[in-house]
Coordinates of N, CA and C in Angstrom, one line a residue:
M21 N 1.0 -0.7 -0.5 CA -0.2 0.2 0.0 C 0.8 1.0 -0.3
P22 N 0.5 2.3 -1.1 CA 1.7 3.5 -1.2 C 1.1 4.4 0.4
H23 N 2.4 4.8 0.1 CA 2.7 6.1 1.6 C 2.5 7.2 0.7
S24 N 1.3 8.1 2.7 CA 0.5 9.8 1.4 C 1.5 9.6 1.1
D25 N 3.2 9.9 0.3 CA 3.7 10.3 0.0 C 4.2 10.0 -1.9
G26 N 2.9 8.5 -1.6 CA 3.1 8.2 -2.5 C 3.6 7.7 -3.2
G27 N 5.4 7.1 -2.2 CA 6.5 6.3 -2.6 C 5.7 5.4 -2.1
A28 N 6.6 3.8 -2.4 CA 6.7 2.1 -1.9 C 7.4 2.2 -0.5
P29 N 5.6 1.4 0.6 CA 6.7 1.2 1.5 C 8.3 1.4 1.2
G30 N 8.2 2.0 2.3 CA 9.7 2.1 2.6 C 10.1 2.7 2.6
R31 N 9.8 3.4 1.6 CA 11.0 4.7 0.2 C 10.7 5.8 0.5
R32 N 11.0 6.8 0.8 CA 11.0 7.9 0.8 C 11.4 9.1 0.2
I33 N 10.8 9.9 -0.5 CA 10.6 10.5 -2.2 C 12.0 11.8 -2.0
P34 N 13.1 11.7 -2.7 CA 14.4 13.0 -1.8 C 14.0 14.1 -2.2
D35 N 14.2 14.8 -1.8 CA 14.0 16.2 -2.6 C 14.4 16.7 -3.8
D36 N 15.2 16.4 -3.4 CA 15.2 17.2 -5.3 C 14.5 16.4 -6.6
V37 N 13.9 15.0 -6.2 CA 13.1 14.4 -7.6 C 11.3 15.0 -6.6
R38 N 11.2 15.7 -5.9 CA 9.7 16.3 -5.5 C 10.3 17.8 -6.0
D39 N 11.6 18.4 -6.2 CA 11.4 19.5 -6.8 C 10.6 18.9 -8.7
A40 N 11.2 17.8 -9.4 CA 11.8 17.2 -10.3 C 9.6 17.0 -10.4
I41 N 9.5 17.3 -9.9 CA 8.1 16.5 -10.2 C 7.0 17.6 -10.2
S42 N 7.3 18.7 -8.9 CA 6.6 20.1 -9.3 C 7.2 21.0 -10.4
A43 N 8.4 21.0 -11.4 CA 8.7 21.7 -12.1 C 8.3 21.5 -13.0
F44 N 8.3 19.6 -13.8 CA 8.0 19.0 -14.9 C 6.5 18.6 -14.8
S45 N 5.9 18.4 -13.8 CA 4.6 18.0 -13.8 C 3.3 18.8 -14.2
N46 N 3.5 20.6 -14.4 CA 3.2 20.8 -15.8 C 3.3 22.0 -16.8
V47 N 1.8 21.0 -17.2 CA 2.7 21.9 -19.4 C 3.1 23.1 -19.1
S48 N 2.2 23.8 -19.3 CA 2.6 25.2 -18.7 C 4.0 25.4 -19.1
R49 N 4.2 24.8 -17.1 CA 6.0 25.3 -17.2 C 7.5 24.3 -17.6
V50 N 6.6 22.7 -17.8 CA 7.9 23.3 -19.4 C 7.8 24.0 -20.3
D51 N 6.6 24.1 -21.2 CA 6.5 25.2 -22.2 C 7.6 26.3 -21.7
L52 N 7.1 26.8 -20.5 CA 8.2 28.0 -20.3 C 9.4 27.6 -20.1
I53 N 9.8 26.3 -19.4 CA 12.0 25.7 -19.6 C 12.3 25.5 -21.1
N54 N 11.0 24.9 -22.0 CA 11.3 24.7 -23.6 C 11.5 26.2 -24.0
Y55 N 10.6 27.1 -23.7 CA 11.0 28.4 -24.8 C 12.8 28.8 -24.2
L56 N 13.0 28.8 -22.7 CA 14.3 30.1 -21.9 C 15.2 28.6 -21.6
S57 N 15.0 27.9 -22.8 CA 16.3 26.3 -23.4 C 16.7 27.3 -24.7
K58 N 15.7 28.3 -25.1 CA 15.9 28.4 -26.8 C 16.4 30.1 -26.8
S59 N 15.9 31.0 -25.9 CA 16.1 31.7 -25.2 C 16.8 32.5 -25.5
G60 N 17.7 31.9 -24.0 CA 18.9 32.8 -23.1 C 18.0 34.1 -22.3
E61 N 19.1 35.2 -22.1 CA 18.4 35.8 -21.0 C 17.2 37.1 -21.7
V62 N 15.8 37.0 -21.4 CA 14.9 37.0 -21.7 C 13.9 37.9 -21.2
T63 N 13.3 38.7 -21.4 CA 12.5 39.6 -19.9 C 10.9 39.1 -19.6
V64 N 10.6 39.5 -19.2 CA 8.7 39.4 -18.8 C 7.9 40.1 -19.8
G65 N 8.3 41.7 -21.0 CA 8.0 41.7 -22.0 C 7.6 40.8 -23.3
K66 N 9.0 40.0 -23.0 CA 9.4 39.3 -24.6 C 9.2 37.8 -24.3
I67 N 9.3 37.7 -23.1 CA 7.7 36.4 -23.2 C 6.6 36.4 -23.4
I68 N 6.4 37.5 -23.1 CA 4.4 37.2 -23.0 C 4.2 37.6 -25.1
R69 N 5.3 38.2 -25.5 CA 5.3 38.8 -26.6 C 5.1 37.7 -27.3
D70 N 6.2 36.5 -26.9 CA 6.8 36.0 -28.2 C 6.0 33.7 -27.3
T71 N 5.1 34.2 -26.3 CA 4.8 32.8 -25.7 C 3.1 33.3 -25.8
A72 N 3.1 34.6 -25.6 CA 1.1 34.6 -26.0 C 0.7 34.0 -24.1
I73 N 1.9 34.1 -23.6 CA 1.2 34.1 -21.8 C 1.4 35.0 -21.4
P74 N -0.4 34.9 -21.0 CA -0.9 36.6 -19.8 C 0.3 36.1 -18.8
R75 N 0.2 37.9 -18.7 CA 1.4 38.3 -17.5 C 0.8 37.3 -15.6
P76 N -0.4 37.4 -15.4 CA -0.5 37.0 -14.1 C -0.6 35.3 -14.2
T77 N -0.6 34.9 -15.1 CA 0.1 33.6 -15.4 C 1.4 33.4 -15.8
L78 N 2.1 33.5 -16.3 CA 3.9 34.0 -16.2 C 4.4 34.3 -15.0
G79 N 3.7 35.5 -14.1 CA 4.0 36.3 -13.6 C 4.9 34.8 -12.1
R80 N 2.9 34.0 -11.7 CA 3.2 32.7 -11.5 C 4.0 31.1 -12.2
L81 N 4.7 31.4 -13.1 CA 5.0 30.4 -13.5 C 6.2 30.6 -13.2
L82 N 5.9 32.1 -13.9 CA 8.2 32.3 -13.0 C 8.9 32.8 -11.5
R83 N 8.4 32.8 -10.9 CA 7.8 32.8 -9.5 C 8.2 30.9 -9.4
E84 N 7.4 30.6 -9.6 CA 7.6 29.1 -9.2 C 9.1 27.7 -9.2
L85 N 9.1 28.4 -10.9 CA 10.7 27.6 -11.4 C 11.3 28.4 -10.7
E86 N 11.4 29.7 -10.5 CA 12.6 30.9 -9.5 C 12.5 30.3 -8.2
E87 N 11.4 29.6 -7.6 CA 11.6 28.8 -6.0 C 12.6 27.8 -6.1
L88 N 11.6 26.6 -8.1 CA 12.7 26.2 -7.5 C 14.1 25.8 -8.8
R89 N 15.0 26.4 -7.9 CA 16.4 26.8 -8.5 C 16.4 26.6 -10.3
V90 N 15.5 26.1 -10.9 CA 15.5 26.0 -12.5 C 15.6 27.2 -13.6
I91 N 14.7 28.0 -13.1 CA 15.9 29.5 -13.9 C 16.1 30.5 -12.9
T92 N 16.4 31.0 -12.8 CA 17.6 32.6 -12.4 C 16.6 33.8 -12.9
G93 N 16.8 34.9 -12.0 CA 16.7 36.1 -13.0 C 18.0 37.4 -12.7
D94 N 18.2 37.9 -13.3 CA 19.5 39.0 -12.5 C 19.3 39.9 -11.4
I95 N 18.3 40.1 -11.1 CA 17.7 40.6 -10.0 C 17.0 39.7 -9.0
P96 N 18.2 38.5 -8.1 CA 17.7 38.1 -7.0 C 16.1 37.9 -6.5
I97 N 15.6 37.5 -5.8 CA 14.5 37.2 -5.6 C 14.7 37.6 -4.0
G98 N 13.3 38.9 -4.0 CA 13.9 39.5 -2.7 C 14.1 40.6 -2.2
D99 N 15.0 41.0 -3.8 CA 15.9 42.6 -3.9 C 14.3 42.9 -4.4
E100 N 14.8 44.8 -4.9 CA 14.0 45.2 -5.2 C 13.3 45.5 -6.8
R101 N 12.7 44.7 -7.3 CA 12.1 44.3 -8.3 C 11.4 45.3 -9.8
R102 N 10.5 46.0 -8.8 CA 10.2 47.3 -9.0 C 10.2 48.1 -9.7
G103 N 9.2 47.7 -10.9 CA 9.4 48.5 -12.1 C 11.2 48.8 -13.1
K104 N 11.7 47.4 -12.6 CA 12.9 47.5 -13.5 C 13.0 45.7 -14.5
A105 N 13.3 45.8 -15.2 CA 13.3 45.1 -16.1 C 14.6 44.0 -15.8
V106 N 14.0 42.4 -14.9 CA 14.9 41.4 -15.3 C 14.8 41.2 -15.6
Y107 N 15.8 40.1 -16.4 CA 16.1 39.2 -17.6 C 16.5 37.3 -16.8
Y108 N 15.3 37.2 -17.4 CA 15.0 35.3 -16.8 C 15.4 34.0 -17.9
S109 N 16.4 33.3 -16.6 CA 17.1 32.2 -18.4 C 17.2 31.1 -16.8
L110 N 16.9 29.9 -17.8 CA 17.1 28.7 -17.4 C 18.5 28.2 -17.2
D111 N 18.3 27.7 -16.0 CA 19.5 27.2 -15.4 C 19.8 25.6 -15.8
R112 N 20.6 25.4 -17.1 CA 20.8 24.0 -16.9 C 21.4 23.1 -15.8
E113 N 21.8 23.8 -15.8 CA 22.6 22.6 -15.1 C 21.8 21.9 -13.6
R114 N 21.1 22.7 -13.4 CA 19.2 22.7 -12.9 C 19.0 21.7 -12.8
T115 N 18.4 22.4 -14.2 CA 17.3 21.3 -14.5 C 17.7 20.1 -15.4
E116 N 18.9 19.8 -16.2 CA 19.1 18.8 -16.3 C 19.7 17.6 -15.1
A117 N 19.7 18.2 -13.2 CA 19.8 17.2 -12.8 C 18.9 17.1 -12.4
L118 N 17.3 18.1 -12.2 CA 16.1 17.4 -11.4 C 15.6 16.3 -12.1
Y119 N 16.2 16.5 -13.5 CA 15.5 15.6 -14.3 C 16.3 13.8 -14.0
A120 N 17.5 14.7 -13.8 CA 18.1 12.8 -14.2 C 18.0 11.7 -12.6
A121 N 17.3 13.3 -11.8 CA 17.0 12.9 -10.3 C 16.1 12.0 -10.2
W122 N 15.0 12.9 -11.1 CA 13.7 11.5 -11.3 C 14.2 10.6 -12.5
H123 N 14.3 10.7 -12.9 CA 14.3 9.7 -14.5 C 14.8 8.1 -13.4
A124 N 16.2 8.8 -12.6 CA 16.4 7.8 -11.7 C 16.1 6.8 -11.0
F125 N 15.2 7.9 -9.9 CA 14.1 7.3 -9.7 C 13.0 6.3 -10.0
A126 N 13.0 6.9 -10.8 CA 11.8 6.9 -11.7 C 11.6 4.7 -11.7
L127 N 12.6 5.1 -12.5 CA 13.0 3.6 -12.8 C 14.2 2.9 -11.4
G128 N 13.7 2.9 -10.4 CA 14.3 2.3 -9.6 C 16.2 2.7 -9.0
R129 N 16.5 2.8 -9.6 CA 19.0 3.5 -10.3 C 19.2 4.2 -9.4
D130 N 17.9 4.5 -8.1 CA 19.0 5.8 -7.0 C 18.3 5.1 -5.8

């Protein structure tokens, strides 16, 4: 019988696997990761023009991915960003590490 964390009995899901599930379990987040992987550093305005993601939705997606450290902004979280253009980019190393952790866990290779 599965435990409340969804794992097999006695098997704890590692934090990096949980982060991977959070990052990759939503189509909009995956689309944004894919866009950033091809675009380099971009501002919110450019993302909106290129993707047609509504600003409120984009803000939420960026915040979620930034908290998971999948993307970075050139002005760190917690610094005053109001009125400033923040350039976002994909942290490829972190993204690849999360994918590798999820893949190994899902296939029982962890």
